[in-house]
Short mmCIF file of C-alpha atoms and ligand atoms in Angstrom, two decimals:
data_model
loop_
_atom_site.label_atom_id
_atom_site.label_comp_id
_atom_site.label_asym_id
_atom_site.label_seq_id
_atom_site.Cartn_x
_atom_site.Cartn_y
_atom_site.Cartn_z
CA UNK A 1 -76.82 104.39 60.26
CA UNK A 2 -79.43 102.72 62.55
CA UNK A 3 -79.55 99.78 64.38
CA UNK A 4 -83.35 99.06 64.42
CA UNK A 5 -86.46 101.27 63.66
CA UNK A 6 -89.80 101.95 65.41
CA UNK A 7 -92.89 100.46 64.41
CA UNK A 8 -96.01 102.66 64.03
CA UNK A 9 -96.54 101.46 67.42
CA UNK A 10 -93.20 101.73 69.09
CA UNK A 11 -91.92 98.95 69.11
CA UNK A 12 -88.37 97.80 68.22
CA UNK A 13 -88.89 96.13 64.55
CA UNK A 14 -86.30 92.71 63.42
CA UNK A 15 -83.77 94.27 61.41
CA UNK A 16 -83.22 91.94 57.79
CA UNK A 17 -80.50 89.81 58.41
CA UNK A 18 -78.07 91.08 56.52
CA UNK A 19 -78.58 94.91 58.51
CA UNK A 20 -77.85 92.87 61.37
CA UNK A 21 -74.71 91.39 59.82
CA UNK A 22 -73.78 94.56 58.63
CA UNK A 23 -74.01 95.86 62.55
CA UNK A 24 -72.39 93.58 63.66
CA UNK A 25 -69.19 93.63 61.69
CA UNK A 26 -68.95 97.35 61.76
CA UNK A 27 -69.17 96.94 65.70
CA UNK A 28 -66.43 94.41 65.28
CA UNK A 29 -64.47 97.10 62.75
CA UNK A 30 -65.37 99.69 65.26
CA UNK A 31 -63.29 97.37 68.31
CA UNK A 32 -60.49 97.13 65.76
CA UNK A 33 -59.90 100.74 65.15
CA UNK A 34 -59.84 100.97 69.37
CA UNK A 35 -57.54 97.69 69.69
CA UNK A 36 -55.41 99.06 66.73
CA UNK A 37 -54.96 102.79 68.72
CA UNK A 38 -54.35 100.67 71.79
CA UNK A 39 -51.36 98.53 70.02
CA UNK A 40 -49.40 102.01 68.43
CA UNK A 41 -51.51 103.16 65.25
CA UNK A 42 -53.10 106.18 66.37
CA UNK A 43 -52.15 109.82 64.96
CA UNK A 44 -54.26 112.20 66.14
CA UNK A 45 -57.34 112.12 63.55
CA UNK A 46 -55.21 110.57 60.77
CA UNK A 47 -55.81 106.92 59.95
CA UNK A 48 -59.29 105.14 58.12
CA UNK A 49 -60.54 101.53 58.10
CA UNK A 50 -63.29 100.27 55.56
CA UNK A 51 -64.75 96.91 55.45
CA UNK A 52 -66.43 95.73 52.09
CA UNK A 53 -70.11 96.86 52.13
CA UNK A 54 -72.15 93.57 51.98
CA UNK A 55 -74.87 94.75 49.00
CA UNK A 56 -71.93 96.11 46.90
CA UNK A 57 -72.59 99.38 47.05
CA UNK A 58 -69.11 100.45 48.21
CA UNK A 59 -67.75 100.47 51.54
CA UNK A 60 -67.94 101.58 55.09
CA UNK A 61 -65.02 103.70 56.14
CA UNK A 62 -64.55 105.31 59.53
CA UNK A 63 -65.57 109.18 59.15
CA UNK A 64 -63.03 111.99 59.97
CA UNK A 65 -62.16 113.93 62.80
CA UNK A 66 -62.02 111.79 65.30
CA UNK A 67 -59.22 109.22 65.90
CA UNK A 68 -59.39 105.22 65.66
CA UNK A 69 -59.53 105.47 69.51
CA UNK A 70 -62.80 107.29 69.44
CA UNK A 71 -64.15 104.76 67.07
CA UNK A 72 -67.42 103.52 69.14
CA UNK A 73 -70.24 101.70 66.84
CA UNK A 74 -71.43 101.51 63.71
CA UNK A 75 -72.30 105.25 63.52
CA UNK A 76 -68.91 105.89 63.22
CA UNK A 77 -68.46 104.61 59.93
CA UNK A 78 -69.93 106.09 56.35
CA UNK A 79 -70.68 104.21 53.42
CA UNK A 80 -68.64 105.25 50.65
CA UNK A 81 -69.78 104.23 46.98
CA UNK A 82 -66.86 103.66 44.51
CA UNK A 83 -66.85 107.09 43.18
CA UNK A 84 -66.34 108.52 46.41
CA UNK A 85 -69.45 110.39 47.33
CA UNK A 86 -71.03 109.40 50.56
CA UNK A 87 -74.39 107.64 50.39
CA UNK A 88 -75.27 107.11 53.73
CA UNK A 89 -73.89 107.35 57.34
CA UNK A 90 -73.49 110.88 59.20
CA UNK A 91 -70.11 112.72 59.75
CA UNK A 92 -67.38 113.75 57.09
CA UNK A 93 -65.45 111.74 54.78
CA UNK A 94 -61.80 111.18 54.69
CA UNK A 95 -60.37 112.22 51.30
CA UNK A 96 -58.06 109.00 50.85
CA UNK A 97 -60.97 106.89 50.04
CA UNK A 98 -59.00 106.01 46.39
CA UNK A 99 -57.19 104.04 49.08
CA UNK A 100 -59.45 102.06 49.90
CA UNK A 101 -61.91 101.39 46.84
CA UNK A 102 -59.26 100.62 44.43
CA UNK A 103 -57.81 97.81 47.05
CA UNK A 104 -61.16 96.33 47.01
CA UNK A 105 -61.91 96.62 43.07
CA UNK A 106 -59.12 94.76 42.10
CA UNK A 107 -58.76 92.51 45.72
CA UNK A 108 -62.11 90.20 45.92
CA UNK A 109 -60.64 88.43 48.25
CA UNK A 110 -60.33 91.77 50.45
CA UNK A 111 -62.93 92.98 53.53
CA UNK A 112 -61.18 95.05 55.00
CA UNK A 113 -58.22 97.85 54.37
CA UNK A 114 -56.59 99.98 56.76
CA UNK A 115 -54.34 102.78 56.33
CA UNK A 116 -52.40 104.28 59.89
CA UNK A 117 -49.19 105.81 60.78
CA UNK A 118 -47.79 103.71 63.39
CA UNK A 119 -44.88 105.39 64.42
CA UNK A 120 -41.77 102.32 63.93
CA UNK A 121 -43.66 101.63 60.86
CA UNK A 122 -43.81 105.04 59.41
CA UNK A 123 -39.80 105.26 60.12
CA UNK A 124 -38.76 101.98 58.75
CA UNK A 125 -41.31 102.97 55.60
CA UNK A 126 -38.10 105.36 54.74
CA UNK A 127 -35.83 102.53 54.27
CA UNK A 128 -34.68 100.97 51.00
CA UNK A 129 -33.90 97.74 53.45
CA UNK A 130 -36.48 95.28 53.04
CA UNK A 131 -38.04 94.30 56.18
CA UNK A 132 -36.00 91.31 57.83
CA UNK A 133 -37.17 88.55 60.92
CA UNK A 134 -35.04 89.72 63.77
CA UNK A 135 -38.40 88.72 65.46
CA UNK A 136 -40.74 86.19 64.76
CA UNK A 137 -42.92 89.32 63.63
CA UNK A 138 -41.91 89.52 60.00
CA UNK A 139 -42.27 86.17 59.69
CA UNK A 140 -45.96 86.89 59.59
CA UNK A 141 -44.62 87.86 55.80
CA UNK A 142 -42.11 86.57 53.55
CA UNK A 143 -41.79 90.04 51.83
CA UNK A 144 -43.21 93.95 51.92
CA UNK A 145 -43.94 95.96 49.46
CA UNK A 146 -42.74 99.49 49.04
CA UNK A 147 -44.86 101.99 47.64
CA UNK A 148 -43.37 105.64 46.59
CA UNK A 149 -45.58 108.15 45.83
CA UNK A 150 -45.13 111.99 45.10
CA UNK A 151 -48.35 112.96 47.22
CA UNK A 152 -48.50 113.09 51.00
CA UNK A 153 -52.74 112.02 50.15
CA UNK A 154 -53.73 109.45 48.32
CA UNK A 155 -57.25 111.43 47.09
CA UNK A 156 -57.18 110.02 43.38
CA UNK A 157 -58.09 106.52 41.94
CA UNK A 158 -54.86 106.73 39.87
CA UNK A 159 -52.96 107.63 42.90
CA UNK A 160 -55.19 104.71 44.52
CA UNK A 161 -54.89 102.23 41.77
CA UNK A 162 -50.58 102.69 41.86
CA UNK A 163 -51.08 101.68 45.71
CA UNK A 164 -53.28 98.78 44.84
CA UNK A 165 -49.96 97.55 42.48
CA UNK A 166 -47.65 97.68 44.71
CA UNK A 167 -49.77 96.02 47.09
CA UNK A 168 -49.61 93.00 44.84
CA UNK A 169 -51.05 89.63 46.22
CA UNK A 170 -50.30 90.49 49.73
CA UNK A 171 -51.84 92.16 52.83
CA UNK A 172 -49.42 94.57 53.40
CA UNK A 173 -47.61 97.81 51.45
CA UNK A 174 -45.27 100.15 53.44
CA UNK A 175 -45.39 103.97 52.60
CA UNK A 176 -42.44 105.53 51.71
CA UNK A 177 -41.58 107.84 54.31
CA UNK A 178 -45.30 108.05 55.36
CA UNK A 179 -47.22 105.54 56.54
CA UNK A 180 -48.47 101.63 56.24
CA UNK A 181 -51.52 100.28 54.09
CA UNK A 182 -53.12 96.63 55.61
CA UNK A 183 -56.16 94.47 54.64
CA UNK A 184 -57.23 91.52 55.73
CA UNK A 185 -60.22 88.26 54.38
CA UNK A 186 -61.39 89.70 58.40
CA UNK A 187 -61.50 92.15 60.84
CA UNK A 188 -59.59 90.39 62.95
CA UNK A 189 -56.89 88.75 60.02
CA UNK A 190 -56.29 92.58 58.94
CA UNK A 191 -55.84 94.00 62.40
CA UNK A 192 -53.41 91.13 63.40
CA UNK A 193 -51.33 92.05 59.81
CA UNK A 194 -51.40 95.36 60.94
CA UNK A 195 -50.34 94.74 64.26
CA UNK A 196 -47.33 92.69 63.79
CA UNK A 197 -46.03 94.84 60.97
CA UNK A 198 -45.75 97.53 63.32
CA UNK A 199 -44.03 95.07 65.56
CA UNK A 200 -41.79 93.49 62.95
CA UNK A 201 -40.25 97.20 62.16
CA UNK A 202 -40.06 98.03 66.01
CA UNK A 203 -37.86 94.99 66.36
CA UNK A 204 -35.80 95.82 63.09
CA UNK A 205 -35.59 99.59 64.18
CA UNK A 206 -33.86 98.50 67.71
CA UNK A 207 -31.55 95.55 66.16
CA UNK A 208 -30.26 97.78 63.82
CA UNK A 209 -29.80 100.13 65.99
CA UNK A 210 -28.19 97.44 68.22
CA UNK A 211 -25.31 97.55 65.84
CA UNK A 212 -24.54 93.41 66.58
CA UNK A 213 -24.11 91.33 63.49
CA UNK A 214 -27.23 89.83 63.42
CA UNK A 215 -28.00 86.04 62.41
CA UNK A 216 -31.43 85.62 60.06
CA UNK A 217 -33.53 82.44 59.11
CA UNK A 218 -32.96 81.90 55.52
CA UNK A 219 -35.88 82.11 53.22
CA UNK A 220 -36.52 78.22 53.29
CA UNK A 221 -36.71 78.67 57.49
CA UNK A 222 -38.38 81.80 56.98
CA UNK A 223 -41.58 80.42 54.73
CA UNK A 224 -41.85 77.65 57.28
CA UNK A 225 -42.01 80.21 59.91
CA UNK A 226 -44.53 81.86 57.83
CA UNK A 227 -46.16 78.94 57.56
CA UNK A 228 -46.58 77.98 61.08
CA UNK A 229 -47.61 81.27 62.44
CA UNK A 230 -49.76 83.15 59.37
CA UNK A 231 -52.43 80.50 60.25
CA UNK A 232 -56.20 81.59 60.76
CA UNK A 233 -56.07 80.02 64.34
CA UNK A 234 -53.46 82.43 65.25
CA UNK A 235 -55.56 85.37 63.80
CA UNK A 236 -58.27 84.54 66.24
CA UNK A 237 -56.19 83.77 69.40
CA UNK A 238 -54.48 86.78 68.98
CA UNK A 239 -58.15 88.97 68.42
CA UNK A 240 -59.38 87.27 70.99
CA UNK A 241 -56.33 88.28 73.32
CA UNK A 242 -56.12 91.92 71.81
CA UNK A 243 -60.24 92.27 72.47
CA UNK A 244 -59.58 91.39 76.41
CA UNK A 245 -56.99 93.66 76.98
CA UNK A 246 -58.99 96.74 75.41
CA UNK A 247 -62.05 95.72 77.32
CA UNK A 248 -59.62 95.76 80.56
CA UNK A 249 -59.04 98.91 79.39
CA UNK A 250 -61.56 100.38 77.56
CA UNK A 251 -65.64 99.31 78.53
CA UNK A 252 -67.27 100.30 81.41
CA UNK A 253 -68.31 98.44 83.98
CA UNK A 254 -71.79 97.74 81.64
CA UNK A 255 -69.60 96.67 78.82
CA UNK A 256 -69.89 99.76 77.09
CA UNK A 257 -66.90 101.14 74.93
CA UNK A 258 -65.15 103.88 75.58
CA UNK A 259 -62.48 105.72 73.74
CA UNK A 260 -58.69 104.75 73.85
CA UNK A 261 -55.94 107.48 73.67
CA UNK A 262 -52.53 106.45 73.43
ZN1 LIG B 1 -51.51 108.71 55.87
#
């Protein structure tokens, strides 16, 4: 994808508006991959965000063989029609792209899906435990789903579609033994879901492994927990706060990106 295009005599032409939309929120999913690497999602190469394609054409998913840190700009991503095949955007594909179309078919609500391995998460995705608030962090939930599968990649829309299910109404499906599935009505709402379910199963991993009897809200405390903190103002404070400490970290002095590894 391109930015803007020449004129016959050089010059820089307006993009539409809605390119320039487009640019901008894949430059915004593009930070999100890096500030999702930074905060304990990254495996290597594995891992894919899409955001909703604007025109309806499909969607714009991060292309393969690079990792979420080395996510830069829109060129990174590919736009993915809902069959699968590629219809614009250079670089490869990622084959679990039933992941992310049937979300969106059956999610209108949806912009954005995310599938990573961070590591707490992918360990606490083995447990038949549901996830429980030792922290405030999984009271950014009331409840998460599940999701057992017989395939290590999700590379069908059936295989997609059973994903979608268990997702249910909610933003967030564990992985049996694998890996995590987010989404978010933003960029930034889906990488703050993301984020603190990595968190919440951190803090579960290490007061389990604590071995104290442990004291927990009841649901009642728990929804108004829920309530308090799940709030769009809290999305944006905490992208805003996530976005400074990767440009600490991760612009050059010009403002620049440059890749995370973590
Ligand atoms: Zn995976």
């Amino acid at each position: 994808m391109r930015t803007s295009s020449l004129s016959a005599a050089g010059n820089p032409e307006p993009l539409p508006e809605s390119t320039t939309t487009l640019h901008d929120s894949l430059t915004e999913l593009a930070r999100a991959c890096r500030v999702l690497e930074l905060e304990g999602h990254g495996d290597m190469t594995l891992g894919h965000l899409s955001l909703r394609d604007p025109d309806g054409r499909g969607f714009w998913m991060k292309r393969n063989r690079i990792g979420l840190g080395e996510v830069l700009g829109p060129d990174d991503f590919v736009l993915v029609d809902w069959d699968g095949r590629q219809i614009a955007g250079s670089g490869g594909r990622h084959s679990e792209w039933p992941i992310h179309s049937e979300i969106l078919r059956v999610r209108p609500d949806i912009q954005v899906v995310a599938h990573t391995h961070p590591f707490h998460a992918c360990v606490f995705s083995a447990a038949m435990d549901p996830l429980q608030p030792f922290t405030l962090a999984a009271d950014y939930f009331i409840e998460v789903p599940r999701h057992e599968d017989e395939v290590a990649l999700i590379t069908t829309k059936d295989e997609g579609a059973a994903l979608a299910r268990s997702l249910g109404g909610g933003f967030a499906v564990l992985m049996g033994n694998h890996g995590v599935t987010f989404c978010g009505l933003s960029v930034p709402h889906a990488a703050c879901v993301g984020i603190f379910l990595e968190q919440a199963c951190k803090a579960q991993l290490t007061g389990q492994a604590a071995g104290f009897n442990a004291s927990m809200p009841t649901r009642p405390v728990r929804e108004k927990r829920n309530s308090q903190i799940m709030t769009p103002i809290h999305w944006e404070h905490s992208w805003n706060y996530f976005c400074r400490k990767l440009k600490a970290l991760g612009e050059t002095a010009d403002g620049a990106p440059v890749p995370i590894f973590r």
